[in-house]
Coordinates of C-alpha atoms in Angstrom, one line a residue:
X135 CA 1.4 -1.4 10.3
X136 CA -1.0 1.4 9.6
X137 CA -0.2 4.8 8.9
X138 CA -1.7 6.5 11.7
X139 CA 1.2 4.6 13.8
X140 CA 3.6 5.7 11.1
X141 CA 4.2 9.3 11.9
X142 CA 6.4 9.5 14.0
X143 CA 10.3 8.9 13.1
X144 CA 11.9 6.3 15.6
X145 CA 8.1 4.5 14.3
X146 CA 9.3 4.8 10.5
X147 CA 12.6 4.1 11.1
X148 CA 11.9 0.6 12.8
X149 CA 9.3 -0.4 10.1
X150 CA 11.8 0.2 7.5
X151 CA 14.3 -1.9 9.5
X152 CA 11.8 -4.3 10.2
X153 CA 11.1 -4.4 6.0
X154 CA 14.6 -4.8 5.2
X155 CA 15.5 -7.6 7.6
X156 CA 12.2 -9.5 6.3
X157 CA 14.0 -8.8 2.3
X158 CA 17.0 -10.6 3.4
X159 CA 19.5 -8.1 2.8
X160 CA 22.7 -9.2 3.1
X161 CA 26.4 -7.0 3.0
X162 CA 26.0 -7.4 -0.8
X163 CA 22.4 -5.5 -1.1
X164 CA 20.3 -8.5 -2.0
X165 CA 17.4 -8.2 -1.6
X166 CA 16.2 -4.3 -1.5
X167 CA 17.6 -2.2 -4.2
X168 CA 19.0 1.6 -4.2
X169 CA 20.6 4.2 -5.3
X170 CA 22.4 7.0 -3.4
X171 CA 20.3 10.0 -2.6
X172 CA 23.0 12.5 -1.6
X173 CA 20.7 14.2 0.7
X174 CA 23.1 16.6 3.2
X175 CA 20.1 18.0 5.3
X176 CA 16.3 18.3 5.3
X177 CA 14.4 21.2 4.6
X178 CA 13.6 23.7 7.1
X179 CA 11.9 26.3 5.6
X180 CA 13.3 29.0 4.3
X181 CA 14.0 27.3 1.1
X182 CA 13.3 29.4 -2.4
X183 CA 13.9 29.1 -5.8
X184 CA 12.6 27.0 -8.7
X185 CA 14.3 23.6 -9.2
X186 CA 13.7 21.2 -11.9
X187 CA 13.5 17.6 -11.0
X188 CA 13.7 14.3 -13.7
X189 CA 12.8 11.2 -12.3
X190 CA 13.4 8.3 -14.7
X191 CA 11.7 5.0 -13.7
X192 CA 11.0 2.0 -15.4
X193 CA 8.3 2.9 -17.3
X194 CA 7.7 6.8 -17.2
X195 CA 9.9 9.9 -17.4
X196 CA 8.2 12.3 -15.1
X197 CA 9.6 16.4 -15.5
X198 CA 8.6 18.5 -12.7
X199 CA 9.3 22.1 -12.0
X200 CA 9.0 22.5 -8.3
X201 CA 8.6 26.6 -7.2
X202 CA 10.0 26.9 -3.3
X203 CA 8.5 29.8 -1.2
X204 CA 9.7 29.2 2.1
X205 CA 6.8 26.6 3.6
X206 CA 5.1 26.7 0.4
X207 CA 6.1 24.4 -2.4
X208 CA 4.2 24.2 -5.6
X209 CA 4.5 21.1 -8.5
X210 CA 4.0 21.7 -12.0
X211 CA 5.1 18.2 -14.0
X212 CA 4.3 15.9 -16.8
X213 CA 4.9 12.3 -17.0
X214 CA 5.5 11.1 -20.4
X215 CA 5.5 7.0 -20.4
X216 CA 9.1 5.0 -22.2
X217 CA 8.2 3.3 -25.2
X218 CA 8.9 -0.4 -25.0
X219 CA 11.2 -0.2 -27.8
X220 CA 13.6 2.2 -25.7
X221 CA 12.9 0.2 -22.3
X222 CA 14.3 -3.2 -24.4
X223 CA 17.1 -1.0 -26.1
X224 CA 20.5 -0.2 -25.2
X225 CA 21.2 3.4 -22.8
X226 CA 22.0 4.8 -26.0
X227 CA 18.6 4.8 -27.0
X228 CA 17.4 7.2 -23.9
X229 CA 20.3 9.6 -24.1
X230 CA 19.8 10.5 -28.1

């Protein structure tokens, strides 16, 4: 589907539904994989502050300090990549 037809939600919504019937998902979550977001509500706005985000993939750490000004947001982050040595070792390795 291309993007332009993507925009609007109940559009999303069914494409995702669409991509998760055609990954077999079952009760058990086979198929499409993930985590709780937590996510209460959706921005509006009026949102200030600075927040620090860490994102831990599979191969990169990314740290980002993210500067809210109501409708302006502003990223400043660096990715650093996980050595293959920690990404093969036990989560001991990534917390010390």
């Amino acid at each position: 589907m291309n993007g332009s037809r993507l925009r609007t939600k109940p559009n999303i919504t069914q494409y995702f539904r669409t991509l998760c019937r055609k990954s077999a998902i079952s009760a058990a979550g086979v198929g499409l994989k993930m985590l709780p977001s937590y996510v209460r509500a959706v921005p509006n706005g009026t949102e200030f502050g600075d927040y620090l985000a860490l994102d831990l993939g599979g191969t990169n750490f990314r740290v980002l300090m993210i500067r809210l000004r109501g409708r302006e947001a502003e990223m400043i982050g660096k990715v650093y990549e996980i050595p293959v040595s920690v990404m093969r070792g036990t989560g001991d390795m990534v917390s010390s």
